[in-house]
Tab-separated table of C-alpha atoms in Angstrom:
chain	number	residue	atom	x	y	z
A	1	UNK	CA	17.781	275.075	142.100
A	2	UNK	CA	21.053	276.459	143.499
A	3	UNK	CA	24.120	274.594	142.253
A	4	UNK	CA	26.428	273.033	144.874
A	5	UNK	CA	29.703	274.912	145.411
A	6	UNK	CA	32.658	273.796	143.355
A	7	UNK	CA	34.825	271.294	145.200
A	8	UNK	CA	38.568	272.011	145.484
A	9	UNK	CA	40.837	269.705	143.495
A	10	UNK	CA	42.253	266.725	145.433
A	11	UNK	CA	45.764	267.210	146.845
A	12	UNK	CA	48.576	265.772	144.725
A	13	UNK	CA	49.710	262.279	145.623
A	14	UNK	CA	52.933	262.183	147.651
A	15	UNK	CA	56.068	261.532	145.632
A	16	UNK	CA	57.286	257.962	145.821
A	17	UNK	CA	60.548	257.085	147.517
A	18	UNK	CA	63.412	257.682	145.134
A	19	UNK	CA	61.379	260.103	143.042
A	20	UNK	CA	63.494	263.228	142.370
A	21	UNK	CA	60.359	265.313	142.862
A	22	UNK	CA	60.321	264.235	146.491
A	23	UNK	CA	63.382	266.404	147.247
A	24	UNK	CA	65.712	265.782	150.206
A	25	UNK	CA	64.144	264.125	153.210
A	26	UNK	CA	63.859	266.270	156.329
A	27	UNK	CA	63.794	264.007	159.345
A	28	UNK	CA	65.337	264.532	162.781
A	29	UNK	CA	66.992	261.299	164.016
A	30	UNK	CA	66.054	259.655	167.335
A	31	UNK	CA	67.256	261.552	170.428
A	32	UNK	CA	68.520	264.491	168.362
A	33	UNK	CA	67.495	267.890	169.776
A	34	UNK	CA	64.828	269.781	167.882
A	35	UNK	CA	66.955	272.919	167.758
A	36	UNK	CA	70.677	273.577	167.521
A	37	UNK	CA	72.143	276.250	169.811
A	38	UNK	CA	73.363	279.454	168.180
A	39	UNK	CA	77.075	279.381	169.030
A	40	UNK	CA	78.970	276.844	166.900
A	41	UNK	CA	82.187	275.952	168.731
A	42	UNK	CA	83.906	273.395	166.527
A	43	UNK	CA	83.845	271.520	163.224
A	44	UNK	CA	85.809	268.417	162.256
A	45	UNK	CA	85.644	266.176	159.193
A	46	UNK	CA	85.955	262.425	159.470
A	47	UNK	CA	87.996	260.544	156.843
A	48	UNK	CA	84.805	259.616	154.947
A	49	UNK	CA	83.659	263.258	154.784
A	50	UNK	CA	81.113	263.236	157.629
A	51	UNK	CA	81.123	266.567	159.485
A	52	UNK	CA	81.022	266.796	163.287
A	53	UNK	CA	79.690	270.004	164.860
A	54	UNK	CA	79.614	271.165	168.470
A	55	UNK	CA	77.161	273.873	169.534
A	56	UNK	CA	76.598	275.906	172.697
A	57	UNK	CA	73.882	278.190	173.954
A	58	UNK	CA	75.823	280.857	175.841
A	59	UNK	CA	72.916	282.987	176.994
A	60	UNK	CA	70.580	282.709	179.953
A	61	UNK	CA	71.294	281.245	183.374
A	62	UNK	CA	72.205	277.766	182.103
A	63	UNK	CA	74.545	277.040	179.212
A	64	UNK	CA	73.359	274.168	177.049
A	65	UNK	CA	75.108	272.295	174.277
A	66	UNK	CA	74.738	269.639	171.603
A	67	UNK	CA	76.680	267.390	169.210
A	68	UNK	CA	75.740	266.859	165.554
A	69	UNK	CA	76.948	264.645	162.712
A	70	UNK	CA	76.135	265.431	159.071
A	71	UNK	CA	76.801	262.863	156.352
A	72	UNK	CA	76.197	265.694	153.883
A	73	UNK	CA	78.122	268.712	155.203
A	74	UNK	CA	76.380	271.027	152.738
A	75	UNK	CA	73.177	270.516	154.767
A	76	UNK	CA	74.727	271.771	158.023
A	77	UNK	CA	73.579	273.348	160.287
A	78	UNK	CA	69.990	272.351	159.323
A	79	UNK	CA	68.862	270.051	162.155
A	80	UNK	CA	66.473	268.052	159.989
A	81	UNK	CA	69.256	266.844	157.708
A	82	UNK	CA	71.681	265.618	160.374
A	83	UNK	CA	72.646	261.958	160.608
A	84	UNK	CA	72.750	262.006	164.407
A	85	UNK	CA	72.537	264.507	167.239
A	86	UNK	CA	72.417	264.622	171.026
A	87	UNK	CA	71.943	267.173	173.811
A	88	UNK	CA	74.842	267.637	176.232
A	89	UNK	CA	74.674	268.614	179.878
A	90	UNK	CA	76.458	271.930	179.302
A	91	UNK	CA	78.115	273.994	176.598
A	92	UNK	CA	80.636	272.337	174.283
A	93	UNK	CA	83.991	274.148	174.489
A	94	UNK	CA	85.927	271.789	172.187
A	95	UNK	CA	85.511	268.397	170.518
A	96	UNK	CA	87.426	265.854	168.423
A	97	UNK	CA	86.797	262.632	166.530
A	98	UNK	CA	88.279	259.533	168.202
A	99	UNK	CA	88.948	257.032	165.407
A	100	UNK	CA	85.760	256.580	163.341
A	101	UNK	CA	82.937	256.547	165.879
A	102	UNK	CA	84.162	258.184	169.074
A	103	UNK	CA	83.644	261.858	169.952
A	104	UNK	CA	85.761	263.476	172.680
A	105	UNK	CA	84.215	266.587	174.272
A	106	UNK	CA	85.525	269.377	176.506
A	107	UNK	CA	82.570	270.599	178.547
A	108	UNK	CA	81.744	273.913	180.182
A	109	UNK	CA	80.642	271.827	183.176
A	110	UNK	CA	84.249	270.864	183.887
A	111	UNK	CA	83.833	267.346	182.503
A	112	UNK	CA	85.685	265.443	179.817
A	113	UNK	CA	83.149	263.335	177.936
A	114	UNK	CA	83.437	260.472	175.463
A	115	UNK	CA	80.509	259.792	173.153
A	116	UNK	CA	80.116	257.166	170.458
A	117	UNK	CA	78.008	256.671	167.361
A	118	UNK	CA	76.003	253.463	167.316
A	119	UNK	CA	76.377	250.917	164.499
A	120	UNK	CA	73.847	252.621	162.234
A	121	UNK	CA	75.214	256.065	163.123
A	122	UNK	CA	71.768	257.408	163.986
A	123	UNK	CA	72.371	257.610	167.744
A	124	UNK	CA	75.144	259.235	169.782
A	125	UNK	CA	75.508	257.467	173.123
A	126	UNK	CA	77.569	258.503	176.147
A	127	UNK	CA	80.498	256.250	177.120
A	128	UNK	CA	81.766	258.311	180.056
A	129	UNK	CA	81.587	261.738	181.683
A	130	UNK	CA	84.414	262.428	184.140
A	131	UNK	CA	84.784	265.465	186.410
A	132	UNK	CA	88.545	265.420	187.015
A	133	UNK	CA	89.073	269.147	186.373
A	134	UNK	CA	88.021	271.886	188.800
A	135	UNK	CA	86.862	274.392	186.176
A	136	UNK	CA	85.693	274.644	182.561
A	137	UNK	CA	87.563	272.283	180.202
A	138	UNK	CA	88.444	274.442	177.198
A	139	UNK	CA	90.551	272.182	174.995
A	140	UNK	CA	91.060	268.499	174.148
A	141	UNK	CA	93.275	266.588	171.734
A	142	UNK	CA	93.487	262.910	170.800
A	143	UNK	CA	97.014	261.492	170.882
A	144	UNK	CA	98.429	259.334	168.094
A	145	UNK	CA	96.969	255.841	168.322
A	146	UNK	CA	93.569	257.138	169.491
A	147	UNK	CA	93.709	255.344	172.857
A	148	UNK	CA	94.920	258.352	174.845
A	149	UNK	CA	93.898	261.988	174.952
A	150	UNK	CA	94.921	265.221	176.659
A	151	UNK	CA	92.735	267.967	178.145
A	152	UNK	CA	93.365	271.508	179.322
A	153	UNK	CA	91.264	273.626	181.679
A	154	UNK	CA	90.790	276.986	183.329
A	155	UNK	CA	92.030	275.255	186.509
A	156	UNK	CA	95.611	275.550	185.072
A	157	UNK	CA	95.850	271.744	184.744
A	158	UNK	CA	96.739	269.483	181.828
A	159	UNK	CA	95.571	265.869	182.107
A	160	UNK	CA	96.392	262.792	180.043
A	161	UNK	CA	93.587	260.247	179.686
A	162	UNK	CA	93.397	256.532	178.954
A	163	UNK	CA	90.194	256.432	176.920
A	164	UNK	CA	89.459	252.660	176.986
A	165	UNK	CA	90.043	252.561	180.762
A	166	UNK	CA	88.210	255.883	181.303
A	167	UNK	CA	90.892	257.083	183.696
A	168	UNK	CA	93.427	259.886	184.106
A	169	UNK	CA	96.993	258.641	183.619
A	170	UNK	CA	98.786	261.885	184.422
A	171	UNK	CA	97.734	265.192	185.931
A	172	UNK	CA	100.109	268.137	185.532
A	173	UNK	CA	100.016	271.670	186.897
A	174	UNK	CA	102.967	273.170	185.035
A	175	UNK	CA	101.070	276.283	183.960
A	176	UNK	CA	100.273	279.189	186.284
A	177	UNK	CA	97.373	280.410	184.151
A	178	UNK	CA	94.327	279.047	182.360
A	179	UNK	CA	95.241	276.550	179.632
A	180	UNK	CA	94.174	277.883	176.229
A	181	UNK	CA	95.030	275.036	173.845
A	182	UNK	CA	96.559	271.559	173.628
A	183	UNK	CA	97.716	269.853	170.424
A	184	UNK	CA	98.877	266.286	169.814
A	185	UNK	CA	101.924	265.287	167.785
A	186	UNK	CA	100.756	263.408	164.643
A	187	UNK	CA	103.196	260.479	164.953
A	188	UNK	CA	104.227	260.318	168.637
A	189	UNK	CA	101.669	259.138	171.186
A	190	UNK	CA	103.535	260.559	174.197
A	191	UNK	CA	104.220	264.039	172.794
A	192	UNK	CA	101.954	267.078	172.757
A	193	UNK	CA	101.937	270.866	173.131
A	194	UNK	CA	100.103	273.215	175.464
A	195	UNK	CA	99.856	276.988	175.771
A	196	UNK	CA	98.267	279.080	178.501
A	197	UNK	CA	97.491	282.535	179.810
A	198	UNK	CA	100.701	282.488	181.837
A	199	UNK	CA	102.388	283.295	178.512
A	200	UNK	CA	104.130	279.937	178.267
A	201	UNK	CA	104.148	277.338	175.503
A	202	UNK	CA	105.192	273.882	176.710
A	203	UNK	CA	106.420	270.844	174.794
A	204	UNK	CA	105.454	267.643	176.623
A	205	UNK	CA	106.807	264.097	176.530
A	206	UNK	CA	105.147	261.883	179.134
A	207	UNK	CA	108.019	259.358	179.011
A	208	UNK	CA	110.312	261.838	180.765
A	209	UNK	CA	110.685	262.321	184.520
A	210	UNK	CA	110.289	266.064	183.911
A	211	UNK	CA	107.872	265.922	180.979
A	212	UNK	CA	107.466	269.640	180.176
A	213	UNK	CA	109.977	271.811	178.290
A	214	UNK	CA	109.315	275.491	177.754
A	215	UNK	CA	109.485	276.779	174.161
A	216	UNK	CA	110.435	280.467	174.155
A	217	UNK	CA	109.517	282.135	170.862
A	218	UNK	CA	110.517	285.782	170.588
A	219	UNK	CA	108.358	286.183	167.462
A	220	UNK	CA	105.177	286.064	169.572
A	221	UNK	CA	105.293	288.717	172.267
A	222	UNK	CA	101.683	288.358	173.431
A	223	UNK	CA	99.795	285.603	175.250
A	224	UNK	CA	99.654	282.392	173.177
A	225	UNK	CA	96.140	281.245	172.347
A	226	UNK	CA	96.447	278.406	169.818
A	227	UNK	CA	98.923	275.710	168.780
A	228	UNK	CA	98.854	273.123	165.994
A	229	UNK	CA	101.506	270.620	164.958
A	230	UNK	CA	102.746	270.521	161.362
A	231	UNK	CA	101.428	267.290	159.776
A	232	UNK	CA	104.727	266.434	158.036
A	233	UNK	CA	107.432	267.924	160.281
A	234	UNK	CA	107.511	266.689	163.856
A	235	UNK	CA	109.729	269.586	164.981
A	236	UNK	CA	107.527	272.371	163.558
A	237	UNK	CA	104.288	273.770	164.966
A	238	UNK	CA	102.039	276.770	164.362
A	239	UNK	CA	101.623	279.224	167.224
A	240	UNK	CA	98.999	281.978	167.429
A	241	UNK	CA	98.634	284.735	170.001
A	242	UNK	CA	96.061	287.190	171.321
A	243	UNK	CA	97.373	289.938	169.019
A	244	UNK	CA	96.684	287.964	165.816
A	245	UNK	CA	100.283	286.950	165.136
A	246	UNK	CA	100.929	283.562	163.487
A	247	UNK	CA	104.351	281.911	163.800
A	248	UNK	CA	105.894	278.693	162.510
A	249	UNK	CA	108.161	277.525	165.322
A	250	UNK	CA	110.975	274.951	165.226
A	251	UNK	CA	111.171	273.240	168.623
A	252	UNK	CA	114.934	272.824	168.196
A	253	UNK	CA	115.513	276.468	167.288
A	254	UNK	CA	112.544	278.605	168.433
A	255	UNK	CA	114.325	281.915	167.818
A	256	UNK	CA	114.356	281.191	164.081
A	257	UNK	CA	110.545	281.257	163.939
A	258	UNK	CA	108.850	282.703	160.881
A	259	UNK	CA	106.028	285.048	161.913
A	260	UNK	CA	103.409	287.380	160.460
A	261	UNK	CA	100.593	289.505	161.884
A	262	UNK	CA	97.674	287.837	160.107
A	263	UNK	CA	94.682	288.879	162.222
A	264	UNK	CA	93.652	291.933	164.215
A	265	UNK	CA	92.509	289.992	167.260
A	266	UNK	CA	93.003	286.681	169.108
A	267	UNK	CA	93.742	283.533	167.070
A	268	UNK	CA	91.119	280.876	167.853
A	269	UNK	CA	92.309	277.938	165.765
A	270	UNK	CA	94.503	276.435	163.053
A	271	UNK	CA	94.229	273.657	160.474
A	272	UNK	CA	96.869	272.402	158.049
A	273	UNK	CA	95.741	271.164	154.632
A	274	UNK	CA	96.726	267.831	153.073
A	275	UNK	CA	98.681	269.367	150.183
A	276	UNK	CA	102.265	268.207	149.554
A	277	UNK	CA	103.294	271.612	150.901
A	278	UNK	CA	100.486	272.126	153.418
A	279	UNK	CA	98.554	275.368	153.585
A	280	UNK	CA	97.843	276.778	157.051
A	281	UNK	CA	94.322	278.054	157.734
A	282	UNK	CA	93.771	280.328	160.716
A	283	UNK	CA	90.642	281.744	162.325
A	284	UNK	CA	90.199	284.597	164.732
A	285	UNK	CA	87.989	286.740	166.918
A	286	UNK	CA	88.318	289.410	164.207
A	287	UNK	CA	85.655	287.314	162.399
A	288	UNK	CA	87.953	286.464	159.473
A	289	UNK	CA	89.440	283.313	157.970
A	290	UNK	CA	92.935	283.373	156.445
A	291	UNK	CA	94.886	280.747	154.502
A	292	UNK	CA	98.675	281.028	154.356
A	293	UNK	CA	101.371	279.269	152.361
A	294	UNK	CA	104.624	277.885	153.796
A	295	UNK	CA	106.107	281.405	153.815
A	296	UNK	CA	103.062	282.736	155.735
A	297	UNK	CA	102.005	284.712	152.649
A	298	UNK	CA	98.246	285.106	152.393
A	299	UNK	CA	96.588	283.105	149.603
A	300	UNK	CA	92.962	283.450	150.746
A	301	UNK	CA	90.892	285.636	153.070
A	302	UNK	CA	87.205	285.553	153.954
A	303	UNK	CA	85.291	288.018	156.105
A	304	UNK	CA	81.904	286.371	155.603
A	305	UNK	CA	81.442	285.484	159.290
A	306	UNK	CA	79.644	288.069	161.433
A	307	UNK	CA	80.903	286.905	164.833
A	308	UNK	CA	83.892	285.071	166.318
A	309	UNK	CA	85.101	282.204	164.098
A	310	UNK	CA	85.554	279.178	166.368
A	311	UNK	CA	86.068	276.037	164.288
A	312	UNK	CA	87.639	274.948	160.997
A	313	UNK	CA	88.439	271.769	159.085
A	314	UNK	CA	89.714	270.853	155.612
A	315	UNK	CA	87.550	268.492	153.573
A	316	UNK	CA	89.118	265.032	153.133
A	317	UNK	CA	87.490	264.635	149.704
A	318	UNK	CA	88.462	268.013	148.228
A	319	UNK	CA	91.686	269.601	149.444
A	320	UNK	CA	90.578	272.980	148.099
A	321	UNK	CA	87.541	273.052	150.416
A	322	UNK	CA	87.827	274.605	153.877
A	323	UNK	CA	84.840	274.603	156.234
A	324	UNK	CA	84.517	277.125	159.078
A	325	UNK	CA	81.921	277.719	161.808
A	326	UNK	CA	81.339	280.505	164.288
A	327	UNK	CA	79.183	282.145	166.881
A	328	UNK	CA	77.039	283.609	164.074
A	329	UNK	CA	75.637	280.060	163.528
A	330	UNK	CA	77.048	279.928	160.014
A	331	UNK	CA	78.703	276.863	158.458
A	332	UNK	CA	80.682	278.268	155.532
A	333	UNK	CA	82.432	276.238	152.822
A	334	UNK	CA	85.322	278.160	151.266
A	335	UNK	CA	87.011	277.249	147.976
A	336	UNK	CA	90.710	278.029	148.409
A	337	UNK	CA	93.012	278.595	145.399
A	338	UNK	CA	95.085	275.499	144.704
A	339	UNK	CA	98.872	275.940	144.972
A	340	UNK	CA	100.895	275.585	141.785
A	341	UNK	CA	101.548	271.931	141.037
A	342	UNK	CA	98.664	270.689	143.194
A	343	UNK	CA	95.392	269.202	142.012
A	344	UNK	CA	92.069	269.530	143.798
A	345	UNK	CA	91.225	266.196	145.383
A	346	UNK	CA	87.682	266.312	144.036
A	347	UNK	CA	89.056	266.093	140.497
A	348	UNK	CA	91.306	263.127	141.261
A	349	UNK	CA	88.469	260.687	141.993
A	350	UNK	CA	87.964	258.050	139.301
A	351	UNK	CA	84.446	257.948	137.908
């Protein structure tokens, strides 16, 4: 008699919860998109180390976008390991944390949007979507106190928002070109900066009858593209231009600016570190990341990105860790040399 064929062995039992053999859990949260768009536009850490990402799909007839939060930034941009995610109506041009749960978004649709994480931080829900601009909103910043924000658009306008009331407090048309960047002053809730394609950098104080003052910096001879306030000195800000020049500008004496040609193409963003003498990280359309000391001397350079670098943020738990994102869909974590006399934050945590 012919013997029956050999039966395959039974499949192994699934690993129990908490079993190391189970590995990390891959599970897309409710309402999160199944796929993240290719072009990563921004990255920002929250104080507890959660990483916020904004993504855009800039191909095809309709530009799409999405927001993502990762409790474990090392898992980004893997959709299945996000804490929360949501599809947006259009591409995400810029975004910022508002306090601990709010997310302010500049949209390619021309809207300024406010989103919020729910109590369990598994859902991102829309609080408002306002079409006050007449063109793409390219930049947003949250003012000190987190109840007001400022936006800048291709319509040449700068607008100041009351976030709890969901209204525009002030609308200014002081620029004669598309606004490239706005930046809030760390300790003054009425003061911010803007720069635009009209070649002008403006210092704003909304308490004044004429709120805008032009800052003329001879060190930057090309169109300004990015501004960022120094975290410890309220009169100093970083200015970047389309030629790759970085300058540290004193608002009281702009002609004394310290400058250096750091990149070969347009500066797309800045971030100051939390060191006692903060390092300045810059990113560019030359696909590189640079970190500079207070003299604008280079202490770190990475050319690992393969497309425009669009977002950067220093880790709040390790001040030697800089995270960058770009249109190549990469989320890169760079270890930056620690300045003399500083200690990496990750080594200062008590066990």
